[in-house]
């Protein structure tokens, strides 16, 4: 697992011939690695790592002895080269979870939990380092899964995509953004494979457009703007939509079908 702080990168834990707890710092200016203090928790694989400000964090993962799934959470200080244990993840112990951080908060989501091995999760938990507390956020809107990728861009947007549910590999991609109430809402930004059957025209549009879906049955349509705000919703199969009251910009249509949730991008340009 890895993260970056300032101009340095960090890698630690993992599994090769055994489970590891060693921890390393990479300096790109000299292209060199320096071994640092070992990770404070047990040796493990499939953990989550991210940084918040000047500190790094590693938590959850899979260890060699029972209880195999973990939920402990650790903070690394590169100045003192020390680890301090923080409050355990409030959700269930897990491994192969995903994480990201933005705006002074960290997030852990998805992963495997307990037995059976395909007990997949879709919860999202927010860590506040100022209070050392975890708060449950909105559940991930896509299918529960493991081995997804998470990262953040800017100060208020996290992204989750790809993954595996024990049977299916995914290539969908989701935006996670806090709303004005301090909670968070996931909004799909890249469509599921079956959405090739779904077309929007005209696109770009003046706000009035049609949806064609082939043999798919659309049960619900939601439209979000780039701020993650829901601007439209219909709970029936109506395929003619009027968003002419909305300003010019990029929007995302979330379409619930019998095969799952599909997402399409729409451009309004009057």
mmCIF file of N, CA and C in Angstrom, residues 19 42-43 62-70:
data_model
loop_
_atom_site.group_PDB
_atom_site.id
_atom_site.type_symbol
_atom_site.label_atom_id
_atom_site.label_comp_id
_atom_site.label_asym_id
_atom_site.label_seq_id
_atom_site.Cartn_x
_atom_site.Cartn_y
_atom_site.Cartn_z
ATOM 1 N N UNK A 19 4.122 -12.282 5.099
ATOM 2 C CA UNK A 19 3.486 -10.986 5.273
ATOM 3 C C UNK A 19 4.526 -9.980 5.772
ATOM 4 N N UNK A 42 0.252 -5.074 12.773
ATOM 5 C CA UNK A 42 0.766 -6.385 12.393
ATOM 6 C C UNK A 42 1.101 -6.410 10.903
ATOM 7 N N UNK A 43 2.028 -7.300 10.527
ATOM 8 C CA UNK A 43 2.331 -7.499 9.112
ATOM 9 C C UNK A 43 1.054 -7.934 8.391
ATOM 10 N N UNK A 62 -5.382 -7.762 5.557
ATOM 11 C CA UNK A 62 -5.472 -9.194 5.869
ATOM 12 C C UNK A 62 -4.158 -9.646 6.476
ATOM 13 N N UNK A 63 -4.214 -10.277 7.679
ATOM 14 C CA UNK A 63 -3.019 -10.740 8.371
ATOM 15 C C UNK A 63 -3.001 -12.263 8.448
ATOM 16 N N UNK A 64 -1.861 -12.800 8.902
ATOM 17 C CA UNK A 64 -1.649 -14.247 8.815
ATOM 18 C C UNK A 64 -2.344 -15.046 9.905
ATOM 19 N N UNK A 65 -2.768 -14.389 10.981
ATOM 20 C CA UNK A 65 -3.373 -15.103 12.118
ATOM 21 C C UNK A 65 -4.770 -14.558 12.395
ATOM 22 N N UNK A 66 -5.596 -15.373 13.020
ATOM 23 C CA UNK A 66 -6.958 -14.974 13.361
ATOM 24 C C UNK A 66 -6.948 -13.869 14.417
ATOM 25 N N UNK A 67 -7.807 -12.852 14.300
ATOM 26 C CA UNK A 67 -8.787 -12.627 13.233
ATOM 27 C C UNK A 67 -8.086 -12.097 11.978
ATOM 28 N N UNK A 68 -8.287 -12.752 10.863
ATOM 29 C CA UNK A 68 -7.518 -12.442 9.661
ATOM 30 C C UNK A 68 -7.833 -11.052 9.105
ATOM 31 N N UNK A 69 -9.112 -10.688 9.078
ATOM 32 C CA UNK A 69 -9.489 -9.346 8.624
ATOM 33 C C UNK A 69 -9.203 -8.345 9.731
ATOM 34 N N UNK A 70 -8.721 -7.166 9.365
ATOM 35 C CA UNK A 70 -8.358 -6.161 10.376
ATOM 36 C C UNK A 70 -9.147 -4.876 10.177
#
